[in-house]
Structure formats: C-alpha cells, structure tokens
Tab-separated table of C-alpha atoms and ligand atoms in Angstrom:
chain	number	residue	atom	x	y	z
G	19	UNK	CA	-145.177	93.251	30.195
G	20	UNK	CA	-143.177	93.767	27.171
G	21	UNK	CA	-143.849	91.710	23.945
G	22	UNK	CA	-140.290	90.131	24.607
G	23	UNK	CA	-141.285	89.350	28.257
G	24	UNK	CA	-144.426	87.691	27.178
G	25	UNK	CA	-142.276	85.151	25.291
G	26	UNK	CA	-141.024	83.923	28.629
G	27	UNK	CA	-143.950	83.829	31.011
G	28	UNK	CA	-144.140	80.069	31.543
G	29	UNK	CA	-140.312	80.338	32.454
G	30	UNK	CA	-141.054	82.886	34.836
G	31	UNK	CA	-143.844	81.094	36.590
G	32	UNK	CA	-141.555	77.977	36.725
G	33	UNK	CA	-138.617	79.931	38.084
G	34	UNK	CA	-140.772	81.203	40.989
G	35	UNK	CA	-141.898	77.997	41.798
G	36	UNK	CA	-138.621	76.423	41.585
G	37	UNK	CA	-137.130	79.126	43.760
G	38	UNK	CA	-139.684	77.829	46.590
G	39	UNK	CA	-137.792	74.443	46.798
G	40	UNK	CA	-134.141	75.010	45.110
G	41	UNK	CA	-131.666	77.718	46.350
G	42	UNK	CA	-131.954	80.214	43.762
G	43	UNK	CA	-134.127	78.120	41.884
G	44	UNK	CA	-131.474	76.087	40.257
G	45	UNK	CA	-129.051	73.461	40.557
G	46	UNK	CA	-125.932	75.352	39.694
G	47	UNK	CA	-125.658	78.871	39.884
G	48	UNK	CA	-124.843	80.224	36.535
G	49	UNK	CA	-128.280	78.794	35.166
G	50	UNK	CA	-130.128	81.395	37.234
G	51	UNK	CA	-129.085	83.901	34.651
G	52	UNK	CA	-127.793	86.262	37.373
G	53	UNK	CA	-125.073	87.503	35.364
G	54	UNK	CA	-127.259	88.745	32.916
G	55	UNK	CA	-129.896	90.636	35.179
G	56	UNK	CA	-132.727	88.294	33.754
G	57	UNK	CA	-134.892	85.029	34.683
G	58	UNK	CA	-133.586	81.699	32.885
G	59	UNK	CA	-135.596	80.003	30.349
G	60	UNK	CA	-136.650	76.587	31.557
G	61	UNK	CA	-135.734	74.085	28.707
G	62	UNK	CA	-138.318	71.322	27.695
G	63	UNK	CA	-136.165	69.696	25.124
G	64	UNK	CA	-133.380	69.849	22.629
G	65	UNK	CA	-132.262	68.028	19.446
G	66	UNK	CA	-129.444	68.611	17.182
G	67	UNK	CA	-128.358	72.227	17.639
G	68	UNK	CA	-131.457	73.444	19.014
G	69	UNK	CA	-133.067	73.918	22.286
G	70	UNK	CA	-136.874	74.422	23.246
G	71	UNK	CA	-137.859	76.257	26.288
G	72	UNK	CA	-141.236	75.419	27.813
G	73	UNK	CA	-142.815	78.730	26.336
G	74	UNK	CA	-142.359	76.899	22.953
G	75	UNK	CA	-139.551	79.026	21.927
G	76	UNK	CA	-136.753	77.384	19.791
G	77	UNK	CA	-133.072	78.449	20.063
G	78	UNK	CA	-129.908	77.737	18.316
G	79	UNK	CA	-127.863	76.509	21.191
G	80	UNK	CA	-124.282	77.551	21.651
G	81	UNK	CA	-124.090	76.428	25.468
G	82	UNK	CA	-124.318	72.907	24.406
G	83	UNK	CA	-124.750	71.838	28.046
G	84	UNK	CA	-121.300	74.140	28.797
G	85	UNK	CA	-119.439	71.733	26.301
G	86	UNK	CA	-120.651	68.165	26.640
G	87	UNK	CA	-122.968	68.147	23.399
G	88	UNK	CA	-120.372	68.539	20.787
G	89	UNK	CA	-122.124	65.882	18.645
G	90	UNK	CA	-125.521	68.114	18.865
G	91	UNK	CA	-128.512	67.167	21.580
G	92	UNK	CA	-129.865	63.530	21.212
G	93	UNK	CA	-127.484	62.162	18.808
G	94	UNK	CA	-129.129	59.082	17.525
G	95	UNK	CA	-126.046	57.089	17.795
G	96	UNK	CA	-125.531	58.315	21.482
G	97	UNK	CA	-129.125	57.720	22.482
G	98	UNK	CA	-129.284	54.391	20.907
G	99	UNK	CA	-126.149	53.618	23.103
G	100	UNK	CA	-127.865	54.892	26.170
G	101	UNK	CA	-130.902	52.972	25.791
G	102	UNK	CA	-129.314	49.603	24.828
G	103	UNK	CA	-127.152	50.275	27.927
G	104	UNK	CA	-130.322	51.098	30.154
G	105	UNK	CA	-132.015	47.792	29.134
G	106	UNK	CA	-129.300	45.976	30.981
G	107	UNK	CA	-129.793	47.950	34.282
G	108	UNK	CA	-128.303	51.386	35.045
G	109	UNK	CA	-125.756	50.783	37.847
G	110	UNK	CA	-123.900	47.757	39.330
G	111	UNK	CA	-121.044	49.155	41.434
G	112	UNK	CA	-119.078	46.363	39.555
G	113	UNK	CA	-116.397	46.511	36.924
G	114	UNK	CA	-117.651	46.523	33.410
G	115	UNK	CA	-116.147	45.947	29.922
G	116	UNK	CA	-117.250	49.457	28.740
G	117	UNK	CA	-114.859	51.034	31.213
G	118	UNK	CA	-112.008	49.354	30.054
G	119	UNK	CA	-112.907	50.340	26.388
G	120	UNK	CA	-113.493	54.071	27.268
G	121	UNK	CA	-109.937	54.050	28.907
G	122	UNK	CA	-108.495	52.593	25.965
G	123	UNK	CA	-109.707	55.521	23.789
G	124	UNK	CA	-108.988	58.164	26.247
G	125	UNK	CA	-105.203	56.752	26.184
G	126	UNK	CA	-104.947	56.360	22.713
G	127	UNK	CA	-106.285	60.127	22.397
G	128	UNK	CA	-103.333	61.329	24.941
G	129	UNK	CA	-99.689	60.862	24.806
G	130	UNK	CA	-99.538	62.044	28.291
G	131	UNK	CA	-102.023	59.484	29.772
G	132	UNK	CA	-101.234	55.874	30.688
G	133	UNK	CA	-103.799	55.285	33.197
G	134	UNK	CA	-107.433	56.478	33.593
G	135	UNK	CA	-109.829	56.619	36.562
G	136	UNK	CA	-113.304	57.612	35.905
G	137	UNK	CA	-115.713	59.469	38.100
G	138	UNK	CA	-118.545	61.362	38.077
G	139	UNK	CA	-117.596	65.296	37.746
G	140	UNK	CA	-114.656	67.649	37.013
G	141	UNK	CA	-115.249	68.886	40.404
G	142	UNK	CA	-114.070	65.349	41.563
G	143	UNK	CA	-111.514	64.971	38.867
G	144	UNK	CA	-109.530	67.852	39.966
G	145	UNK	CA	-110.154	67.183	43.717
G	146	UNK	CA	-108.477	63.690	43.046
G	147	UNK	CA	-105.473	65.164	40.961
G	148	UNK	CA	-104.575	67.724	43.741
G	149	UNK	CA	-104.703	64.794	46.282
G	150	UNK	CA	-102.603	62.595	44.080
G	151	UNK	CA	-100.000	65.543	43.494
G	152	UNK	CA	-99.816	65.841	47.171
G	153	UNK	CA	-99.164	62.407	47.701
G	154	UNK	CA	-96.665	62.120	44.969
G	155	UNK	CA	-94.560	65.001	45.753
G	156	UNK	CA	-95.217	64.932	49.494
G	157	UNK	CA	-95.702	68.962	49.340
G	158	UNK	CA	-98.506	70.891	50.189
G	159	UNK	CA	-99.314	73.882	48.108
G	160	UNK	CA	-101.071	74.066	44.806
G	161	UNK	CA	-100.773	76.949	42.379
G	162	UNK	CA	-103.817	78.035	40.188
G	163	UNK	CA	-104.568	80.864	37.953
G	164	UNK	CA	-106.928	83.742	38.529
G	165	UNK	CA	-109.893	83.476	36.412
G	166	UNK	CA	-109.584	79.458	36.004
G	167	UNK	CA	-112.213	77.352	37.073
G	168	UNK	CA	-111.705	73.924	38.299
G	169	UNK	CA	-114.735	72.786	40.132
G	170	UNK	CA	-115.991	73.545	43.665
G	171	UNK	CA	-113.642	71.690	46.212
G	172	UNK	CA	-112.249	73.761	48.753
G	173	UNK	CA	-108.915	74.131	47.688
G	174	UNK	CA	-109.909	75.856	44.481
G	175	UNK	CA	-112.733	78.315	45.750
G	176	UNK	CA	-110.060	80.862	46.613
G	177	UNK	CA	-108.738	84.419	45.278
G	178	UNK	CA	-105.221	85.986	44.986
G	179	UNK	CA	-103.772	86.652	48.229
G	180	UNK	CA	-102.478	89.986	49.522
G	181	UNK	CA	-99.312	90.219	47.194
G	182	UNK	CA	-97.888	88.432	44.488
G	183	UNK	CA	-97.408	84.714	45.250
G	184	UNK	CA	-98.597	85.239	48.470
G	185	UNK	CA	-101.027	82.267	49.636
G	186	UNK	CA	-104.742	82.817	48.923
G	187	UNK	CA	-107.916	83.506	50.758
G	188	UNK	CA	-110.871	81.776	50.473
G	189	UNK	CA	-113.582	83.233	47.920
G	190	UNK	CA	-116.375	81.157	49.055
G	191	UNK	CA	-118.170	80.846	52.609
G	192	UNK	CA	-117.568	77.584	54.376
G	193	UNK	CA	-113.847	77.189	53.047
G	194	UNK	CA	-111.372	77.653	56.166
G	195	UNK	CA	-108.299	79.902	55.799
G	196	UNK	CA	-106.311	76.927	56.540
G	197	UNK	CA	-107.233	75.245	53.637
G	198	UNK	CA	-107.307	78.287	51.317
G	199	UNK	CA	-103.864	79.225	52.355
G	200	UNK	CA	-102.720	75.784	50.809
G	201	UNK	CA	-103.332	77.440	47.230
G	202	UNK	CA	-101.367	80.145	45.466
G	203	UNK	CA	-103.279	82.256	42.765
G	204	UNK	CA	-101.559	83.788	40.099
G	205	UNK	CA	-102.311	85.860	36.759
G	206	UNK	CA	-103.022	83.564	33.774
G	207	UNK	CA	-99.975	83.937	31.126
G	208	UNK	CA	-97.669	85.667	33.437
G	209	UNK	CA	-94.755	83.156	33.740
G	210	UNK	CA	-92.657	85.726	35.892
G	211	UNK	CA	-95.473	85.318	38.772
G	212	UNK	CA	-95.044	81.478	38.224
G	213	UNK	CA	-91.042	82.006	38.698
G	214	UNK	CA	-91.672	84.313	41.760
G	215	UNK	CA	-94.170	81.979	43.373
G	216	UNK	CA	-91.384	79.082	43.155
G	217	UNK	CA	-88.735	81.149	44.587
G	218	UNK	CA	-91.032	82.316	47.604
G	219	UNK	CA	-92.438	78.587	48.317
G	220	UNK	CA	-89.086	76.855	47.497
G	221	UNK	CA	-89.539	73.138	47.496
G	222	UNK	CA	-93.057	73.172	48.794
G	223	UNK	CA	-95.296	73.447	45.464
G	224	UNK	CA	-96.879	69.836	44.723
G	225	UNK	CA	-98.623	70.885	41.493
G	226	UNK	CA	-99.315	73.810	38.924
G	227	UNK	CA	-103.179	73.512	37.873
G	228	UNK	CA	-104.201	75.390	34.791
G	229	UNK	CA	-106.607	75.101	32.182
G	230	UNK	CA	-104.512	75.167	29.047
G	231	UNK	CA	-106.959	77.037	27.490
G	232	UNK	CA	-109.010	79.228	29.745
G	233	UNK	CA	-112.641	78.902	29.217
G	234	UNK	CA	-114.029	80.323	32.478
G	235	UNK	CA	-113.164	83.678	32.140
G	236	UNK	CA	-114.484	83.743	28.670
G	237	UNK	CA	-112.055	82.111	26.077
G	238	UNK	CA	-108.384	82.967	26.344
G	239	UNK	CA	-105.630	80.903	25.323
G	240	UNK	CA	-102.047	80.646	26.340
G	241	UNK	CA	-99.522	83.102	25.370
G	242	UNK	CA	-96.621	81.821	22.984
G	243	UNK	CA	-94.553	79.514	24.985
G	244	UNK	CA	-96.356	79.888	28.155
G	245	UNK	CA	-97.384	76.096	28.679
G	246	UNK	CA	-93.693	75.274	27.513
G	247	UNK	CA	-92.246	77.317	30.291
G	248	UNK	CA	-94.665	75.988	32.863
G	249	UNK	CA	-93.509	72.596	31.683
G	250	UNK	CA	-89.883	73.357	32.264
G	251	UNK	CA	-90.457	75.079	35.618
G	252	UNK	CA	-92.286	72.119	37.037
G	253	UNK	CA	-89.646	69.645	35.835
G	254	UNK	CA	-86.565	71.307	37.267
G	255	UNK	CA	-88.681	71.503	40.598
G	256	UNK	CA	-90.148	68.237	40.978
G	257	UNK	CA	-93.688	69.617	40.834
G	258	UNK	CA	-96.516	68.125	38.969
G	259	UNK	CA	-98.309	70.096	35.922
G	260	UNK	CA	-101.868	69.350	36.247
G	261	UNK	CA	-103.733	70.188	32.738
G	262	UNK	CA	-107.666	70.833	33.556
G	263	UNK	CA	-109.114	69.901	30.481
G	264	UNK	CA	-112.436	69.248	31.415
G	265	UNK	CA	-113.530	71.795	28.754
G	266	UNK	CA	-110.719	71.234	25.960
G	267	UNK	CA	-110.434	67.546	26.204
G	268	UNK	CA	-111.731	66.195	22.917
G	269	UNK	CA	-113.176	69.605	22.170
G	270	UNK	CA	-109.946	71.369	20.757
G	271	UNK	CA	-108.540	68.058	19.253
G	272	UNK	CA	-109.045	64.336	20.387
G	273	UNK	CA	-105.952	65.013	22.681
G	274	UNK	CA	-107.608	68.231	23.654
G	275	UNK	CA	-104.867	71.202	24.334
G	276	UNK	CA	-102.097	69.004	24.886
G	277	UNK	CA	-102.238	67.812	21.310
G	278	UNK	CA	-102.820	71.525	20.001
G	279	UNK	CA	-99.786	72.668	21.861
G	280	UNK	CA	-97.712	69.540	21.794
G	281	UNK	CA	-97.184	69.436	25.354
G	282	UNK	CA	-97.660	66.728	28.127
G	283	UNK	CA	-98.962	67.019	31.459
G	284	UNK	CA	-98.227	64.771	34.321
G	285	UNK	CA	-102.003	64.439	35.061
G	286	UNK	CA	-105.258	65.451	32.990
G	287	UNK	CA	-108.792	66.127	34.255
G	288	UNK	CA	-111.478	65.215	31.705
G	289	UNK	CA	-115.109	66.010	31.804
G	290	UNK	CA	-118.228	66.937	29.857
G	291	UNK	CA	-117.500	65.385	26.521
G	292	UNK	CA	-116.206	62.195	27.786
G	293	UNK	CA	-119.612	61.848	29.333
G	294	UNK	CA	-121.571	62.043	26.216
G	295	UNK	CA	-123.930	64.403	28.074
G	296	UNK	CA	-124.162	62.183	31.127
G	297	UNK	CA	-122.258	62.293	34.564
G	298	UNK	CA	-118.854	61.069	33.824
G	299	UNK	CA	-115.199	62.436	33.977
G	300	UNK	CA	-111.714	61.164	34.605
G	301	UNK	CA	-108.448	61.991	36.037
G	302	UNK	CA	-105.796	60.402	34.256
G	303	UNK	CA	-102.040	60.743	33.550
G	304	UNK	CA	-98.752	58.938	34.050
G	305	UNK	CA	-99.110	55.547	35.323
G	306	UNK	CA	-96.365	56.015	38.343
G	307	UNK	CA	-98.746	58.851	39.424
G	308	UNK	CA	-102.035	57.228	38.920
G	309	UNK	CA	-101.040	53.804	40.448
G	310	UNK	CA	-100.925	55.736	43.784
G	311	UNK	CA	-104.451	55.304	43.903
G	312	UNK	CA	-106.485	52.875	45.839
G	313	UNK	CA	-106.952	49.895	45.561
G	314	UNK	CA	-103.139	49.930	44.273
G	315	UNK	CA	-101.862	52.521	46.400
G	316	UNK	CA	-102.413	54.875	49.548
G	317	UNK	CA	-104.577	57.671	47.857
G	318	UNK	CA	-107.877	57.007	48.531
G	319	UNK	CA	-110.761	57.667	45.795
G	320	UNK	CA	-114.075	56.322	45.518
G	321	UNK	CA	-117.366	56.700	43.923
G	322	UNK	CA	-120.874	54.611	43.805
G	323	UNK	CA	-121.495	55.673	40.289
G	324	UNK	CA	-117.967	56.025	38.873
G	325	UNK	CA	-117.812	54.317	35.477
G	326	UNK	CA	-121.648	54.349	35.353
G	327	UNK	CA	-122.687	51.862	32.637
G	328	UNK	CA	-125.233	54.328	31.008
G	329	UNK	CA	-122.809	57.299	31.044
G	330	UNK	CA	-119.829	55.086	29.841
G	331	UNK	CA	-122.051	53.776	26.781
G	332	UNK	CA	-122.734	57.425	26.152
G	333	UNK	CA	-119.032	58.264	26.399
G	334	UNK	CA	-118.104	55.393	24.039
G	335	UNK	CA	-120.597	56.401	21.538
G	336	UNK	CA	-119.494	59.880	21.660
G	337	UNK	CA	-115.788	59.306	21.261
G	338	UNK	CA	-116.397	56.521	18.519
G	339	UNK	CA	-118.065	59.272	16.286
G	340	UNK	CA	-115.471	62.295	17.418
G	341	UNK	CA	-112.349	60.255	16.739
G	342	UNK	CA	-113.069	59.109	13.541
G	343	UNK	CA	-113.480	61.131	10.140
G	344	UNK	CA	-113.026	64.942	9.944
G	345	UNK	CA	-115.015	66.032	12.903
G	346	UNK	CA	-112.407	68.364	14.025
G	347	UNK	CA	-112.076	70.043	10.605
G	348	UNK	CA	-115.781	70.673	10.481
G	349	UNK	CA	-115.743	72.077	13.693
G	350	UNK	CA	-112.960	74.531	12.806
G	351	UNK	CA	-114.781	75.458	9.579
G	352	UNK	CA	-118.166	76.221	11.316
G	353	UNK	CA	-116.527	77.962	14.144
G	354	UNK	CA	-114.297	80.154	12.070
G	355	UNK	CA	-117.008	80.950	9.920
G	356	UNK	CA	-119.245	82.253	12.936
G	357	UNK	CA	-116.158	84.176	14.456
G	358	UNK	CA	-115.721	85.883	10.917
G	359	UNK	CA	-119.212	86.815	10.624
G	360	UNK	CA	-119.441	88.252	14.272
G	361	UNK	CA	-116.289	90.277	13.743
G	362	UNK	CA	-117.818	91.602	10.308
G	363	UNK	CA	-121.371	92.354	12.152
G	364	UNK	CA	-119.670	94.327	14.813
G	365	UNK	CA	-117.274	96.361	12.594
G	366	UNK	CA	-120.207	97.179	10.324
G	367	UNK	CA	-122.194	98.521	13.231
G	368	UNK	CA	-119.117	100.499	14.817
G	369	UNK	CA	-118.893	98.284	17.927
G	370	UNK	CA	-115.396	97.346	19.156
G	371	UNK	CA	-115.246	93.602	19.930
G	372	UNK	CA	-112.352	91.371	20.611
G	373	UNK	CA	-113.174	87.522	19.622
G	374	UNK	CA	-110.878	84.899	21.049
G	375	UNK	CA	-111.379	81.634	19.578
G	376	UNK	CA	-109.642	78.378	19.903
G	377	UNK	CA	-111.001	75.701	17.847
G	378	UNK	CA	-115.166	75.249	18.482
G	379	UNK	CA	-114.920	77.407	21.642
G	380	UNK	CA	-114.873	81.258	21.494
G	381	UNK	CA	-115.870	84.583	23.373
G	382	UNK	CA	-116.912	87.929	21.998
G	383	UNK	CA	-115.447	90.596	24.413
G	384	UNK	CA	-116.801	94.139	24.127
G	385	UNK	CA	-113.443	95.781	23.998
G	386	UNK	CA	-110.779	97.455	21.664
G	387	UNK	CA	-108.049	95.549	23.500
G	388	UNK	CA	-106.701	92.378	23.344
G	389	UNK	CA	-107.963	89.924	26.450
G	390	UNK	CA	-104.960	87.773	27.839
G	391	UNK	CA	-105.984	87.654	31.385
G	392	UNK	CA	-108.754	88.032	33.935
G	393	UNK	CA	-107.831	91.785	34.392
G	394	UNK	CA	-108.376	92.386	30.947
G	395	UNK	CA	-111.679	90.311	30.934
G	396	UNK	CA	-112.645	92.855	33.722
G	397	UNK	CA	-112.175	95.651	31.798
G	398	UNK	CA	-114.696	94.931	29.114
G	399	UNK	CA	-117.926	96.208	28.725
G	400	UNK	CA	-120.114	93.535	30.640
G	401	UNK	CA	-123.336	95.849	30.295
G	402	UNK	CA	-122.765	95.716	26.651
G	403	UNK	CA	-122.701	91.962	26.832
G	404	UNK	CA	-125.631	91.724	28.860
G	405	UNK	CA	-127.668	93.791	26.239
G	406	UNK	CA	-125.936	91.580	23.365
G	407	UNK	CA	-127.171	88.508	25.406
G	408	UNK	CA	-130.742	89.634	25.652
G	409	UNK	CA	-130.921	90.665	21.993
G	410	UNK	CA	-129.735	87.486	20.836
G	411	UNK	CA	-131.882	85.279	22.834
G	412	UNK	CA	-134.938	87.496	21.898
G	413	UNK	CA	-133.911	86.209	18.262
G	414	UNK	CA	-133.657	82.745	19.165
G	415	UNK	CA	-129.993	82.607	19.838
G	416	UNK	CA	-128.943	80.931	23.439
G	417	UNK	CA	-125.431	82.031	24.402
G	418	UNK	CA	-123.933	81.444	27.708
G	419	UNK	CA	-125.554	83.812	30.263
G	420	UNK	CA	-122.311	85.212	31.466
G	421	UNK	CA	-119.631	87.119	29.875
G	422	UNK	CA	-117.144	84.858	31.714
G	423	UNK	CA	-118.230	81.742	29.921
G	424	UNK	CA	-117.811	80.603	26.127
G	425	UNK	CA	-119.733	79.940	23.121
G	426	UNK	CA	-119.554	76.252	21.980
G	427	UNK	CA	-120.160	75.175	18.446
G	428	UNK	CA	-121.309	71.615	17.718
G	429	UNK	CA	-121.203	69.183	14.730
G	430	UNK	CA	-125.004	69.723	14.900
G	431	UNK	CA	-124.496	73.642	13.975
G	432	UNK	CA	-125.473	73.887	10.199
G	433	UNK	CA	-124.390	76.665	7.958
G	434	UNK	CA	-128.061	78.028	8.097
G	435	UNK	CA	-127.584	78.193	11.914
G	436	UNK	CA	-124.314	79.775	11.469
G	437	UNK	CA	-125.859	82.344	9.070
G	438	UNK	CA	-128.965	82.807	11.358
G	439	UNK	CA	-126.606	83.801	14.031
G	440	UNK	CA	-124.619	86.381	12.234
G	441	UNK	CA	-127.993	87.957	11.358
G	442	UNK	CA	-129.017	88.029	14.457
G	443	UNK	CA	-125.985	89.727	15.708
G	444	UNK	CA	-126.011	92.306	13.157
G	445	UNK	CA	-129.429	93.225	14.508
G	446	UNK	CA	-128.412	92.962	18.159
G	447	UNK	CA	-125.253	95.240	17.468
G	448	UNK	CA	-127.675	97.675	15.712
G	449	UNK	CA	-129.829	97.773	18.940
G	450	UNK	CA	-126.834	98.371	21.389
G	451	UNK	CA	-125.834	101.190	19.053
G	452	UNK	CA	-129.194	102.441	18.513
L	23	KE4	P1	-118.242	70.003	36.927
L	23	KE4	O1	-118.069	69.490	38.460
L	23	KE4	O2	-119.199	70.891	36.755
L	23	KE4	O3	-118.504	68.659	36.469
L	23	KE4	O4	-117.049	70.529	36.407
L	23	KE4	C1	-116.289	71.321	37.037
L	23	KE4	C2	-115.157	72.071	36.092
L	23	KE4	C3	-113.770	71.795	36.015
L	23	KE4	N1	-112.876	72.401	35.280
L	23	KE4	C4	-113.214	73.086	34.177
L	23	KE4	C5	-112.385	73.637	33.606
L	23	KE4	C6	-114.968	73.520	34.287
L	23	KE4	O5	-114.957	74.475	33.141
L	23	KE4	C7	-115.689	72.959	35.121
L	23	KE4	C8	-117.213	73.072	34.968
L	23	KE4	N2	-117.793	74.257	34.017
L	23	KE4	C9	-118.933	75.181	34.556
L	23	KE4	C10	-118.740	75.962	33.165
L	23	KE4	N3	-117.760	76.722	32.740
L	23	KE4	C11	-120.117	74.136	34.435
L	23	KE4	C12	-121.113	74.980	34.666
L	23	KE4	C13	-121.753	74.889	35.935
L	23	KE4	O6	-121.063	75.323	36.850
L	23	KE4	O7	-122.952	74.888	36.069
C-alpha cells in the first residue's frame, strides 16, 4: 500500500461495506469515483470551504455538493433557519407561508418567472417542464443538446440519433425506444442543427431544452448570439424555450444565466442552490403555462415533500444572503483569481489547458484547443485529468471526480484557500510532466 493509499484506508473499508448493500456503494453514480479510476472518499463532515473524510483528511471543497453550497458548508444562518424550522415539525403536507416567501424571492430574481412550483429534485423539475410544454403546445418532440444533463427522467436518458436531427436512441437500459424517439439530440452551440431539426420535424417540436451554460460536460458557455437565436427560432414556431438552470440559477447571478445573457425562457428549472443544501427544486415561468398545473389546470404534478418546510427554510436563508450585498462580485473575484492561477501554473509547467469559466463555475480541460461542445470535450486528455485529480486530492484539494463536471467556488473560499489550490496545482502539473 502506497503512502497515499494509506490516507484512505477507512474510506476503502467503508466503500467495500457499502457495496454489499448499495448498488455500486453509492446513492448517485458519479460519487463512486469511477471516472477517476479510484475509490471514493467517505465524507464525515463539512464546514465552510472544507470537507473532512472519515480518515481525518481535510480538503478544500470545489464540488460543493455539485453546486448547492454556494455559501459554504454549514453556514450559521442556514443552520439556524433549519434548526428553527425543525423545532416546529419536519413535514406537514400542507401549504406554509415560507413557500410563498420563497416563490416571491424567485420571481423577484427572474424577469421570465411569474409563477413557481416547488418540488424535490432537478429531475422532477425538468420532467414537469417537459410535460407542461407538451400540454401547452400540443406537440410531442423535445430537443436537447449533446452533453447537457437534465436529470434521469426517461425522455432525457437518450443519445443522438443516427443522423443530424434524427430522433434519439435510449442511452440507459429500461428506456423504451418509443419514448427515446420523442427526443431529438443536437450538438451544443450549433444553431444550424436546430434549424435543421425544426425543418425536419415541422410543427412537432414542443420545446427546446438547454442548459444556457452547460456544466455537465465540463463548463461550456453559449457561443455569441446562440441563446438569442434559439429564442427567435422558438418564437417563430410556437415552441417553448426551457432553460435548465438547476446549476446556473442563483449561481451566475441572482437571475442566473438569463440575467447574465439578458434573455427570457418560457420555463425555467431550478434546483441545488434554491434548496440551500436540502432537497428542493422548482419549475417556474410564464403564468399562462404554469397555470396549466393541477389543481388549476389539466397537467398533473404532485409531491409529498414538495415545499418541505425545512428545505424551504434553508432556501429562504440562503437566498436572503445571496440576493443582498456584493456576493456575486466576491464570487467573481475569487473564481477569476483561481482561474488565472491555474492557467499560470499550467503554462509554467508547459502543460496545455483550456479553462472555461463563467462566474464561479469553471473547468480545466487538458487540451490546447477551444472547448465549445461535447465533441471537443471528448478530444481532451481525460487520462491527464485523472492524474491531476489524484494529485490534487492527495494535496487536500477535492475536485469533482470527473472531467465532465464543474469546479464550484463558494463564498466560503478564502484567498488562502485559493492560493493553496494554485500551489497544489503547480505541484500536480509538475508530477504530470515529471
Ligand atoms: P437532481 O435530480 O440531481 O437534483 O438534478 C438533476 C439535474 C438537472 N439539471 C442539471 C443542469 C443538473 O446538473 C442536474 C444534476 N447535476 C448532477 C451533477 N452535474 C448532480 C450530481 C449527481 O448526479 O449525483
């Protein structure tokens, strides 16, 4: 056993035990560290910008629970709100004032949102948005982009069809072809492909669904004018534009990518940050579409724990902090410093990297080329990323265990954290070259 492996013995034992009872030892696949060819660390606790594993190792955390922990872990005000809510009971299955308060905050942040329905996961939010779009437009097809991830509902576990604008094939077992072929999968940042799909499937596209800033193939921003052209194409064809802002909502700005790019979706899916670290998400948007939801309209959607009072308390406390003061300026400053430091470290080590950053999310791709879509990501050096990940982990820097994920910077990351991360990157690049 190498010295480095000796640092993870309790996690290794825990993983072996977990695999007896949980498929793959985890409750969500990416946590198994399969994409970095090693076993996961089991986390014992977290506070601020740090997480602590069961072997007692401390890490600066850039996963942030895949986005929600933008204030840092166990923020005092969020904890206080959770504990106060919990004292009054954990779930009622009845309306509460806090849900209305949270909806007001979401609506105040987004020009495009008039009504909100809270639910428990991003998957649920997107699944509901699709159902609403099909009901509202009376059309069946959904367009999604290669490399965008929208949760695990059947319609979205699909891969591109045989030819451009052809209907999709299932990308997961258990998804019938009859469902997969109601989705069309196109390259991200390719407006001509969208035009071709509208041409081929005249009048039958209910919605174009997109992460306005992709963060599930690494971070990739929209090409200049791309989102605006999607908006125009949808307008002209009575097709809805659905922005999946589960990651970007309240991350890139209070109004997410739609604020950043001054564009309005017809429906918006939110999650992660609006749960404050607890299970909460939302489908939201134009009132004439949202009012189709039961009990008002004919589109059914429901949830035992939707608007859960403890999750809603965490969410309200989180947004109260985020939407006041200069939080987004601070996030921008920290992330820009980190980006510059990583770029300099790679350059000085003679390693080619492309860093895509928007606000406080970024990805470091091992390539000397721009990364603008999934095909570009696939041409990056994934093996090099795995070495970088392992070298950073062994120096106490916890990155997402996949080249297809994002780094998240929080308000809890201090200048010392950023500096230590840059130093660790210098050592890691040296090891990769060495
Ligand atoms: P959840 O069902 O996991 O709450 O949300 C699904 C989802 C929807 N839309 C976007 C843009 C998302 O990024 C996600 C979930 N993100 C992944 C990580 N990239 C969650 C981590 C995991 O799957 O364990």
